[in-house]
CSV table of C-alpha atoms in Angstrom, one decimal:
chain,number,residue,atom,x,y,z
A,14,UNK,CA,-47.8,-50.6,-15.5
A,15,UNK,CA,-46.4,-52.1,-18.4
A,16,UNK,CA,-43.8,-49.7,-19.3
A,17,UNK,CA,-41.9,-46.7,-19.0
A,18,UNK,CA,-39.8,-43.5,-20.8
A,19,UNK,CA,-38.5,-40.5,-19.5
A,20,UNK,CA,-36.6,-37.7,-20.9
A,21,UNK,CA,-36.0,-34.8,-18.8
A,22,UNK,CA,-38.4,-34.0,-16.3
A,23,UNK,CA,-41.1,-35.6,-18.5
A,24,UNK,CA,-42.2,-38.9,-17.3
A,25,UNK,CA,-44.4,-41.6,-19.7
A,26,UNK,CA,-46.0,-44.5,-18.4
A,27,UNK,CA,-47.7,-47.0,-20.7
A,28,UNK,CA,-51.0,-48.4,-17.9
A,29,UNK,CA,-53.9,-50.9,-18.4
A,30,UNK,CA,-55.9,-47.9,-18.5
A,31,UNK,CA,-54.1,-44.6,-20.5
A,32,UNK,CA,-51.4,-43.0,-20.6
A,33,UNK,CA,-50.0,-41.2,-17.9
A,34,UNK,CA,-47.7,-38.1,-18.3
A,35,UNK,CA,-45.6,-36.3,-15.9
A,36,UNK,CA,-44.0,-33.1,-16.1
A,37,UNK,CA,-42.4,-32.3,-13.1
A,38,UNK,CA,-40.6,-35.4,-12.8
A,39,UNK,CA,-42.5,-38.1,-11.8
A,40,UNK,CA,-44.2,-36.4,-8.8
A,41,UNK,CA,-47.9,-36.4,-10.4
A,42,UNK,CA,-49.4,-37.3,-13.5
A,43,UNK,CA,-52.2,-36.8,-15.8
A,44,UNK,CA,-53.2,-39.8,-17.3
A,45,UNK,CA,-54.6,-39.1,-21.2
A,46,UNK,CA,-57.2,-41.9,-22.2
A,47,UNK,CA,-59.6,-42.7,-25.9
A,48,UNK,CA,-60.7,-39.1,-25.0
A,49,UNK,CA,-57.6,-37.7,-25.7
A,50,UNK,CA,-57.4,-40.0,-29.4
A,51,UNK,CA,-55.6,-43.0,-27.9
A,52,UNK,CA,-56.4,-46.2,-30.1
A,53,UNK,CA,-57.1,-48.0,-26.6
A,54,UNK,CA,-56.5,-47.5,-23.2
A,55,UNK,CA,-54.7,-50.3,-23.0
A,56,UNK,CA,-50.8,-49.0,-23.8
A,57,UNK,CA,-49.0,-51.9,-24.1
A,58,UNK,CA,-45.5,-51.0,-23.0
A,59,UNK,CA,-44.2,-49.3,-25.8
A,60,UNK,CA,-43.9,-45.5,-25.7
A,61,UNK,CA,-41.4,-43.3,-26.9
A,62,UNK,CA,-41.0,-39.7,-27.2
A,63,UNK,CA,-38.7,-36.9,-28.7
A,64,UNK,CA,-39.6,-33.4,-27.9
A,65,UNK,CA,-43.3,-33.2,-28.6
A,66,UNK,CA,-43.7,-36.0,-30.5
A,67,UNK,CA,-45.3,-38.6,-28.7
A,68,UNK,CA,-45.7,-42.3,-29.6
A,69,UNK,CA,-47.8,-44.3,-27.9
A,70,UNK,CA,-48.3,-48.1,-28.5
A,71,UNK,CA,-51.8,-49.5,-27.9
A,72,UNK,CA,-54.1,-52.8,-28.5
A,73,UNK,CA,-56.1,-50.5,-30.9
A,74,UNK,CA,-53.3,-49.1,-33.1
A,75,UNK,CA,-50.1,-46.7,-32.3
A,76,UNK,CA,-51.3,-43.2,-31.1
A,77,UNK,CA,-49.0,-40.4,-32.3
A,78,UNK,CA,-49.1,-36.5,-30.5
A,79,UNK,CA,-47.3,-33.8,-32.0
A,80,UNK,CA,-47.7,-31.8,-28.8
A,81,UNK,CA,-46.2,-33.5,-26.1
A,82,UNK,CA,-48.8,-35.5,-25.6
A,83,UNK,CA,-52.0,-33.3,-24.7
A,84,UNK,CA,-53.7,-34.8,-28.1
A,85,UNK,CA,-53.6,-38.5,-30.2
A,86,UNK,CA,-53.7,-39.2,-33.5
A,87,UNK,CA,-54.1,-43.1,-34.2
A,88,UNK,CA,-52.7,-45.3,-36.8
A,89,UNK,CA,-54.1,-48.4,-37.9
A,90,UNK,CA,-53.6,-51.3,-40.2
A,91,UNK,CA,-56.0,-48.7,-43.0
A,92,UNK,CA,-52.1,-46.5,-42.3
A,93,UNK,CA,-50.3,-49.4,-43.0
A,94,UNK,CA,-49.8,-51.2,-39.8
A,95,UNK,CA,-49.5,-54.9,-40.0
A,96,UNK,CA,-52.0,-55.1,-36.8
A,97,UNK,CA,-53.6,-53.3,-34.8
A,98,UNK,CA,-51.8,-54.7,-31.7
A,99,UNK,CA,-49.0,-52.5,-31.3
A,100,UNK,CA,-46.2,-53.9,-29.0
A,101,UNK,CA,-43.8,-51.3,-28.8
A,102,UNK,CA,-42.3,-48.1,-30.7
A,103,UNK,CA,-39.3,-46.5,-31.9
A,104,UNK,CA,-38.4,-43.3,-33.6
A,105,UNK,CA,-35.1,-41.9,-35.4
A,106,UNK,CA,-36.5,-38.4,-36.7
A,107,UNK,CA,-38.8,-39.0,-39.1
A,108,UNK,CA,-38.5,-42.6,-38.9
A,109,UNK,CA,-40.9,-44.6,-36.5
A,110,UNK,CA,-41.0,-48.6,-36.5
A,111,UNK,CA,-43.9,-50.5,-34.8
A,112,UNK,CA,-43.7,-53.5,-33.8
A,113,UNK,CA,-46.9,-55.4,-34.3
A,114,UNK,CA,-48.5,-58.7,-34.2
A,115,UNK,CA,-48.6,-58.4,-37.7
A,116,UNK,CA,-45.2,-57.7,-38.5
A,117,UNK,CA,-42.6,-54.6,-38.2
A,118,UNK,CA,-44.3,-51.6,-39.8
A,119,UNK,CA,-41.9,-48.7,-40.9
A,120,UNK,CA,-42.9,-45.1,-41.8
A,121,UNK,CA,-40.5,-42.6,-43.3
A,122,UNK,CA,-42.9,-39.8,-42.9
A,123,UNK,CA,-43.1,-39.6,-39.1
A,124,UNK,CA,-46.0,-42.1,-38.7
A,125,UNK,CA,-48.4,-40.6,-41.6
A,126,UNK,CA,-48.0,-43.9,-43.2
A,127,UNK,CA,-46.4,-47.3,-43.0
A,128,UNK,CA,-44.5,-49.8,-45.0
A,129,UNK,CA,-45.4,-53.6,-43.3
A,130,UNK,CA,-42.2,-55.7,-43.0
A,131,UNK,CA,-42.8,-59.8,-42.7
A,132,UNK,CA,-41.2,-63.3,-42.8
A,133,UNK,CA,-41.5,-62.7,-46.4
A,134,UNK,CA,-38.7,-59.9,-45.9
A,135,UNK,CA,-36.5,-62.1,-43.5
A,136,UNK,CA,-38.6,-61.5,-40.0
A,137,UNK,CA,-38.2,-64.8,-38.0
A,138,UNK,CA,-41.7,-64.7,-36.9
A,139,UNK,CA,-44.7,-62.0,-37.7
A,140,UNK,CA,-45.1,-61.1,-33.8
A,141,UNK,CA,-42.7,-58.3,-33.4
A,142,UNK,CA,-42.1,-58.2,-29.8
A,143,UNK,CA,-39.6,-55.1,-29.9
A,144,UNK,CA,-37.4,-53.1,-31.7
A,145,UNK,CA,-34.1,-51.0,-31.8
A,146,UNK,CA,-32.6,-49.4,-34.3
A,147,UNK,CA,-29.6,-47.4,-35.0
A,148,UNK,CA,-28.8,-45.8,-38.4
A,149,UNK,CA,-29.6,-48.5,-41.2
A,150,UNK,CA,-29.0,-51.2,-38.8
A,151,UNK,CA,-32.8,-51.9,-37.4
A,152,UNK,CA,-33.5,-55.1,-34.4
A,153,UNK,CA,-36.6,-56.7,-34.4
A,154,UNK,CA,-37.4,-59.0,-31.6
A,155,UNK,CA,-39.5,-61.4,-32.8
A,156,UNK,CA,-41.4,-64.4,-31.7
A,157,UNK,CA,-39.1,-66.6,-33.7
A,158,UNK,CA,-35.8,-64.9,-33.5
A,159,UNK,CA,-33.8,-61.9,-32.9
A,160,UNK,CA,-33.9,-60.1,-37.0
A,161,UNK,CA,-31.3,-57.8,-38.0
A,162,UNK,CA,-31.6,-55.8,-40.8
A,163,UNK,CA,-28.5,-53.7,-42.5
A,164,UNK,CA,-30.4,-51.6,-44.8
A,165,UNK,CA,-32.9,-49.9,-43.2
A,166,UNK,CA,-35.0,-52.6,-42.3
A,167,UNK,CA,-35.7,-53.7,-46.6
A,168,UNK,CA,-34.6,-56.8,-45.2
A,169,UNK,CA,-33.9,-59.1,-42.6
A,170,UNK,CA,-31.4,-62.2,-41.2
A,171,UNK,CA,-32.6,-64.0,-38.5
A,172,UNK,CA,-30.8,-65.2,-35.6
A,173,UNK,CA,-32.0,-67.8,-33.6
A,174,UNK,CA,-30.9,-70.3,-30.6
A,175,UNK,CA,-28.9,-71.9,-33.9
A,176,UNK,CA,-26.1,-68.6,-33.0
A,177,UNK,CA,-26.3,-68.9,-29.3
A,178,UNK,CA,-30.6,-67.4,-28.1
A,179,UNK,CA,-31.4,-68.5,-24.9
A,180,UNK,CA,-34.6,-69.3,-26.6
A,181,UNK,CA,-36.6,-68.2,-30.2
A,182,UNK,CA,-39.1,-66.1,-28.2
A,183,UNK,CA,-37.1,-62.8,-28.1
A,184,UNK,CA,-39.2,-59.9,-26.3
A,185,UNK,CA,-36.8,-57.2,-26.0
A,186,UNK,CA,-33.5,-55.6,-27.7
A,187,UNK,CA,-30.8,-52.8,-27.3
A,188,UNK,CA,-27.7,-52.3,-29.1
A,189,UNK,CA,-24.8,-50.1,-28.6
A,190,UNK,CA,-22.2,-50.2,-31.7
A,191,UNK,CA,-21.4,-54.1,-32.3
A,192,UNK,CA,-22.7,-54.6,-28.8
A,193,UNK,CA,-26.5,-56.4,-29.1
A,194,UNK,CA,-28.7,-57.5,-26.3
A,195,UNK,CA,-31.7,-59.8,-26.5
A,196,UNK,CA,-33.9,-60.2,-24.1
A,197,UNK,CA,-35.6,-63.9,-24.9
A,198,UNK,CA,-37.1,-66.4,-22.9
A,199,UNK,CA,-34.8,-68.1,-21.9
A,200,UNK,CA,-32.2,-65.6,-20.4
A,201,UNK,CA,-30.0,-62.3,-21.8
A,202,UNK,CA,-28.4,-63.4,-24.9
A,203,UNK,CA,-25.0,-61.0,-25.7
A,204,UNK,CA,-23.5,-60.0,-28.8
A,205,UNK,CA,-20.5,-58.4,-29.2
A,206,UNK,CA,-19.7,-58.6,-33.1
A,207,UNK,CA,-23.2,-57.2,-34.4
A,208,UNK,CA,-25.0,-59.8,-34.1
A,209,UNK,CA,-23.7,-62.9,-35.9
A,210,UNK,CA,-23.2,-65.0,-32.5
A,211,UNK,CA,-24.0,-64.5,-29.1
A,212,UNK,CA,-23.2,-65.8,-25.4
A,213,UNK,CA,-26.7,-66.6,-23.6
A,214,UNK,CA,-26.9,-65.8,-19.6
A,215,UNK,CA,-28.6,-67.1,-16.8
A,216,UNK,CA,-30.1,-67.2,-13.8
A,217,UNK,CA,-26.5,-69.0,-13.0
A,218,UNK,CA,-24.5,-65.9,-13.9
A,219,UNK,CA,-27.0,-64.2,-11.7
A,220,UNK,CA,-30.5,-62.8,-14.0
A,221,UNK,CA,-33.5,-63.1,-11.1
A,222,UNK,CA,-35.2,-65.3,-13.8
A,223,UNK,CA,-34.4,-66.8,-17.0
A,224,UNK,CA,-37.8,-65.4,-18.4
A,225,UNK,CA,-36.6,-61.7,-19.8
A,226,UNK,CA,-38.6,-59.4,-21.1
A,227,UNK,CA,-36.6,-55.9,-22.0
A,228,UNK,CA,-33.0,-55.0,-21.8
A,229,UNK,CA,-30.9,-51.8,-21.3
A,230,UNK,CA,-27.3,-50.5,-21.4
A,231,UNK,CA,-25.8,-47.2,-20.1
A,232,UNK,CA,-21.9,-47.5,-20.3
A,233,UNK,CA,-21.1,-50.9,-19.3
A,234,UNK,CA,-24.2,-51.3,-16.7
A,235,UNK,CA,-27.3,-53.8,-18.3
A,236,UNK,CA,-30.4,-53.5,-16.9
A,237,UNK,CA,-32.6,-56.8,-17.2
A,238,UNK,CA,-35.8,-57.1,-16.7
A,239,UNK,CA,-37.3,-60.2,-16.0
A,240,UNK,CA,-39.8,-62.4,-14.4
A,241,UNK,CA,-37.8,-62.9,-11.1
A,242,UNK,CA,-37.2,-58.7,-10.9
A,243,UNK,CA,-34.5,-56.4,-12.4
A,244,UNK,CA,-30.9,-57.7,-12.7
A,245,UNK,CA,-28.1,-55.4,-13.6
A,246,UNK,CA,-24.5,-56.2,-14.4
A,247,UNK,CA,-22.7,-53.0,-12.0
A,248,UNK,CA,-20.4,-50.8,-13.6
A,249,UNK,CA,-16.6,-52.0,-14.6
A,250,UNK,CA,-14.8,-50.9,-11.3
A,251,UNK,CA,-11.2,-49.4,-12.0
A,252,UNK,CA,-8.4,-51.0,-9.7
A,253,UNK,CA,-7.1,-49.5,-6.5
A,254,UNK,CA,-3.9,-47.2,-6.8
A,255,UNK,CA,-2.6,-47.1,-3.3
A,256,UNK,CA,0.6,-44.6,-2.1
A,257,UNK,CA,2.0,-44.7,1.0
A,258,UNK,CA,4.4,-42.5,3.0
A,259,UNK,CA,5.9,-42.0,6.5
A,260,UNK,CA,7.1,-39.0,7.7
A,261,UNK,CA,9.6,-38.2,9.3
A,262,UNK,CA,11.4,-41.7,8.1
A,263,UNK,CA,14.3,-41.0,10.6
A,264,UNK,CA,13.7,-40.6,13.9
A,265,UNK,CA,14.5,-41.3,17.7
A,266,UNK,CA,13.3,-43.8,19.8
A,267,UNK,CA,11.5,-40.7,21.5
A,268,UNK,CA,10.4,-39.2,18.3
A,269,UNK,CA,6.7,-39.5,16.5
A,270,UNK,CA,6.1,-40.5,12.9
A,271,UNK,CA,2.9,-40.0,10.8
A,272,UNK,CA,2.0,-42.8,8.6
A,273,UNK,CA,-0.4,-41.4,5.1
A,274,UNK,CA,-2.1,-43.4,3.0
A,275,UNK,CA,-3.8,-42.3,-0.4
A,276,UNK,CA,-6.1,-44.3,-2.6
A,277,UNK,CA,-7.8,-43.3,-5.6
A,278,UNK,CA,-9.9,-45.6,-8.1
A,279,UNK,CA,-12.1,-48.6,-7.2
A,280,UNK,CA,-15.8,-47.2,-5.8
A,281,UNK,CA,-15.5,-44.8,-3.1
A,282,UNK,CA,-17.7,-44.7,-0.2
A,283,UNK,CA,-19.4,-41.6,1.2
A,284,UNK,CA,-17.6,-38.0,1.2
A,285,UNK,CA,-16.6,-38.4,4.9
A,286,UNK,CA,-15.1,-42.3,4.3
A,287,UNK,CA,-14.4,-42.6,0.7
A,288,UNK,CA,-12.0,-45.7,2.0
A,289,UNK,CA,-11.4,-47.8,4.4
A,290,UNK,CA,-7.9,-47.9,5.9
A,291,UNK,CA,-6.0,-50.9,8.5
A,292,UNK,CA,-2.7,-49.8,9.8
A,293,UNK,CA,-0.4,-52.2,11.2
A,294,UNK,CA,3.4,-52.1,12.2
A,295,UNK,CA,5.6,-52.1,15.4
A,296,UNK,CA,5.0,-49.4,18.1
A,297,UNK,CA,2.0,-47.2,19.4
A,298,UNK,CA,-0.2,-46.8,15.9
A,299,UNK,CA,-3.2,-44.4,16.7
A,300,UNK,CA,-5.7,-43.9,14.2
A,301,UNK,CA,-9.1,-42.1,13.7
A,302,UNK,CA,-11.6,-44.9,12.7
A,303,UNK,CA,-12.3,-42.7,9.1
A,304,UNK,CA,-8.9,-41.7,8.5
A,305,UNK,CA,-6.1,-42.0,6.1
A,306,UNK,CA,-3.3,-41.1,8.6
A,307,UNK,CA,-1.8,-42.6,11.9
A,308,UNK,CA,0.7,-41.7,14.4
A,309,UNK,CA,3.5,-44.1,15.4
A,310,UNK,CA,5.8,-43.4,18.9
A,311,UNK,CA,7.1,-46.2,21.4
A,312,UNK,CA,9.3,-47.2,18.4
A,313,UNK,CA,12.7,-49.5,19.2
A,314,UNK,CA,16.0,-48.7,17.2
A,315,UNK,CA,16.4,-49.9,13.9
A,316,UNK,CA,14.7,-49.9,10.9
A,317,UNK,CA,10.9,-50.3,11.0
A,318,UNK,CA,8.3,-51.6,8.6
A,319,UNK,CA,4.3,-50.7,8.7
A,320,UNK,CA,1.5,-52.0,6.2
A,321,UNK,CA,-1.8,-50.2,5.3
A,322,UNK,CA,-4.5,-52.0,4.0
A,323,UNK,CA,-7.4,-49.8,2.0
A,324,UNK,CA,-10.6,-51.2,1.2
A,325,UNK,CA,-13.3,-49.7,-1.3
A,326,UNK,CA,-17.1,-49.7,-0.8
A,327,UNK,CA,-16.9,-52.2,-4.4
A,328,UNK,CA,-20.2,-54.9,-3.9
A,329,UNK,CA,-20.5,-57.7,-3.2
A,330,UNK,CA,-16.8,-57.9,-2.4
A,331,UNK,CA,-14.5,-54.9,-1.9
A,332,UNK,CA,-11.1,-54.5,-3.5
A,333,UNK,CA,-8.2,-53.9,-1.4
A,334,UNK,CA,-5.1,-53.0,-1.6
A,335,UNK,CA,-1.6,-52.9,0.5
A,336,UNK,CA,1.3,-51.1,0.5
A,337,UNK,CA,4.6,-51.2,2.8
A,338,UNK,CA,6.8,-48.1,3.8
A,339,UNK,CA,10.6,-48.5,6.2
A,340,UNK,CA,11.7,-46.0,8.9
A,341,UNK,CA,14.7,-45.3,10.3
A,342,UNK,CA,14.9,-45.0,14.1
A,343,UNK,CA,18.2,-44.4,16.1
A,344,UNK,CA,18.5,-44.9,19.7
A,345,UNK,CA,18.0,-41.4,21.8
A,346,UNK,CA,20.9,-42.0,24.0
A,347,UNK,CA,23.5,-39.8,22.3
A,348,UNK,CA,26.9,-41.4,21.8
A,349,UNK,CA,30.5,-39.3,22.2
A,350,UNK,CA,33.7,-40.8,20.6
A,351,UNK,CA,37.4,-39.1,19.9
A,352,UNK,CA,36.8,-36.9,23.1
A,353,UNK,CA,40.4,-35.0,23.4
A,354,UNK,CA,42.1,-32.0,24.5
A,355,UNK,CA,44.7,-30.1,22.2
A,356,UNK,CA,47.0,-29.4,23.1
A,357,UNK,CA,46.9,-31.9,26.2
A,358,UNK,CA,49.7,-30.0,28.5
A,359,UNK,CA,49.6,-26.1,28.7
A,360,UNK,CA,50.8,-23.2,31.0
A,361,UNK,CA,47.8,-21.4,33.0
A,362,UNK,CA,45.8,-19.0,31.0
A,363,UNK,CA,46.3,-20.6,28.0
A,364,UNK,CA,43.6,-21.8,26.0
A,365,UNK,CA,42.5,-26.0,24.9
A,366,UNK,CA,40.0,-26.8,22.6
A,367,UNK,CA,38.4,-29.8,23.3
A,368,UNK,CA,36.8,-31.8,20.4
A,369,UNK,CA,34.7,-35.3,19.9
A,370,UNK,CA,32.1,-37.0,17.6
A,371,UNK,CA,28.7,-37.1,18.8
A,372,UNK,CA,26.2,-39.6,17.5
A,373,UNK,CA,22.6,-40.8,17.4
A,374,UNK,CA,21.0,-37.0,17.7
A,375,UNK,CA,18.4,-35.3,15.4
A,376,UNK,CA,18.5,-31.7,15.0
A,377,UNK,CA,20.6,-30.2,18.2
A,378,UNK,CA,21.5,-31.3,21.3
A,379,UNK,CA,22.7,-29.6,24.2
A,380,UNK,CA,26.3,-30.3,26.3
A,381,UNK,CA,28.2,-29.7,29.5
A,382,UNK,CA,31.7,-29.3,29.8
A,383,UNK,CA,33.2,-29.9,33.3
A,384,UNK,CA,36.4,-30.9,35.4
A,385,UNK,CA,34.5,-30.6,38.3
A,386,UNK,CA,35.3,-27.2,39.0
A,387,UNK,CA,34.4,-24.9,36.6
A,388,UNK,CA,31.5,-26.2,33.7
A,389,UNK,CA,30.6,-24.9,30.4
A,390,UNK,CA,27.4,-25.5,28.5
A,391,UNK,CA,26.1,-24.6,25.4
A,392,UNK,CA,23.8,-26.3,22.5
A,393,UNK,CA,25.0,-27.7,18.9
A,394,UNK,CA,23.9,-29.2,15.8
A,395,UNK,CA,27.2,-29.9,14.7
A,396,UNK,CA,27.7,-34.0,14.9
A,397,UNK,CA,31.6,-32.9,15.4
A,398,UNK,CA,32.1,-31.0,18.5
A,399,UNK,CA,34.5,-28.2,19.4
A,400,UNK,CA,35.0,-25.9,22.7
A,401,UNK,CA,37.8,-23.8,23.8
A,402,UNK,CA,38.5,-23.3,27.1
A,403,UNK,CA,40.9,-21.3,29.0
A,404,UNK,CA,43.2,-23.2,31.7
A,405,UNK,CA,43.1,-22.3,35.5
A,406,UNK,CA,44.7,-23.8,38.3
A,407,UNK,CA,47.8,-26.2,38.3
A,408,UNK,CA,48.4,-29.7,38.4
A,409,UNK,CA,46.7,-32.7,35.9
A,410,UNK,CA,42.6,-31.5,35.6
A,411,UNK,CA,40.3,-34.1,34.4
A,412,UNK,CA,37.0,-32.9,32.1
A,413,UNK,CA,33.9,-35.0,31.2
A,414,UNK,CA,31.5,-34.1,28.5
């Protein structure tokens, strides 16, 4: 294969012998030949298609169907073509540049006939390797230069390893807005202001060969092809935005608290382990291997201090992130101070009410109120305690709470 161009379920690959059309997808093919009006069977990797228009460029001129491919009609250098040896095709409606040895040949009249653009109009070189185009602007990838026409392609400036090529031989482009890519041979040179200078990569930035020979873009992924395999810049990755949480964040020394991590941004993993997550901290910390939450018990008093780490599934190195959350943990021993009786002497029968402060308790606790004789019990929230009880019996009584 020498090259290929999908839209929709319609798959077109350019072959040393036809060109082969899928409908369905990619999952068979019928492969259309000189029978069906190709200029050669030899398509030599440029084909392009919108809706039923079909172009097809071959070593015998570029075949054009008008019904999705099913029938050719071919253009030659009697249409206007600077050669017969088509490299590769574009189309913007009605507009279709071919990119010959001869030259770039433009036709305003959806391929009928051709206008033959040289070095006389500004081409760097009369082998037009590729093209691009996008509005008036129109890239021609030559084998002296990357061209660049403002105007519809009337004329051209030439760019060359003088404004930063990896090399003169330039074999494929793609632009987005100000954003041009050439594909020469001597690695993926960049443009980010339309084309007046560019930054030349490598195999040391990572390109599987400095030998390129087509170029993509989809967002901020490139796609490059070259002589060592396809190298692609991945996607810019978002940074990690990591919350974290404890809850309770007061509790016992007996008590349990759950520890919750969230993450968004970065790349996520599969649905069932998006992220990674590493707890650490004092205590007990149990934690399903794919999950975002732990439990903490076993804790001593005080206040208490646990990281999470999250990880993404970013390559070749992940981004990670950590966070820090506090709890508060009081002793479970319950503590009692101000313990008195009021009034402290009294005739039998008559009632004392017996009050105190009771500290380090969550939620309520439960009492007993003796002298040894008689006991009463009861349960409280109430930090400040307060029972009545009725005397009995004579003589200096001693109670413990």
């Amino acid at each position: 294969m020498f090259g290929v161009y999908a839209v929709g379920t319609r798959v077109y690959a350019a072959t040393f012998n036809g060109l082969s059309i899928s409908t369905d997808g990619g999952s068979s093919f019928i492969n259309k030949t000189t029978t069906n009006g190709l200029g050669n069977n030899l398509v030599l990797g440029g084909v392009y298609a919108v809706g039923e228009m079909v172009y097809a460029a071959t070593a015998n001129g570029l075949s054009i169907s008008l019904d999705g491919g099913s029938s050719f009609t071919n253009k030659t250098t009697a249409n206007g073509l600077g050669d017969i040896t088509v490299r590769e095709v574009y189309a913007e409606g009605t507009t279709v540049y071919a990119a010959t040895n001869g030259g770039l040949s433009i036709s305003t009249d959806g391929g009928s006939s051709f206008a033959n653009k040289t070095t006389a109009n500004g081409l760097g070189h009369n082998q037009v390797n590729g093209v691009y185009a996008e509005g008036t602007r129109v890239y021609a990838a030559t084998f002296g230069g990357l061209s660049i026409s403002t105007n519809g392609g009337t004329t051209f400036t030439n760019r060359t390893t003088a404004n930063g090529l990896g090399a003169n031989n330039v074999r494929g482009v793609y632009a987005v807005g100000t954003t041009v890519y050439a594909a020469t041979s001597g690695g993926l040179s960049i443009s980010t202001d339309g084309g007046i200078s560019f930054t030349n990569y490598s195999t040391a930035n990572g390109l599987g060969s400095n030998s390129m020979f087509e170029v993509y873009a989809e967002g901020s992924t490139v796609y490059a092809a070259t002589d060592g395999g396809l190298s692609f810049c991945p996607p810019d990755v978002s940074p990690l935005t990591l919350s974290f949480s404890a809850s309770p964040d007061m509790l016992l020394t007996t008590g349990t608290t759950t520890l919750s991590a969230t993450v968004s941004g970065g790349t996520p993993g599969s649905p069932d382990r998006p992220y990674s997550y590493s707890f650490s901290g004092p205590g007990t910390i149990t934690q399903l291997p794919t999950s975002n939450t732990a439990s903490v018990s076993n804790l001593p008093a005080g206040v208490q201090t646990f990281t999470v780490i999250a990880s993404d599934m970013t390559t070749p190195t992940s981004q990670t992130s950590s966070a820090t959350v506090s709890v508060t943990v009081i002793n479970a021993t319950p503590t009692i101070t101000g313990f008195a009786a009021n009034p402290a002497a009294l005739c039998v029968g008559s009632p004392a009410t017996f009050t105190a402060t009771i500290g380090n308790i969550t939620g309520s606790y439960s009492y007993t109120l003796t002298n040894g004789t008689t006991a009463v019990s009861g349960s409280s929230a109430n930090p400040a305690f307060s029972q009545l009880v009725t005397a009995s019996g004579t003589s200096t009584q001693t109670f413990t709470l």
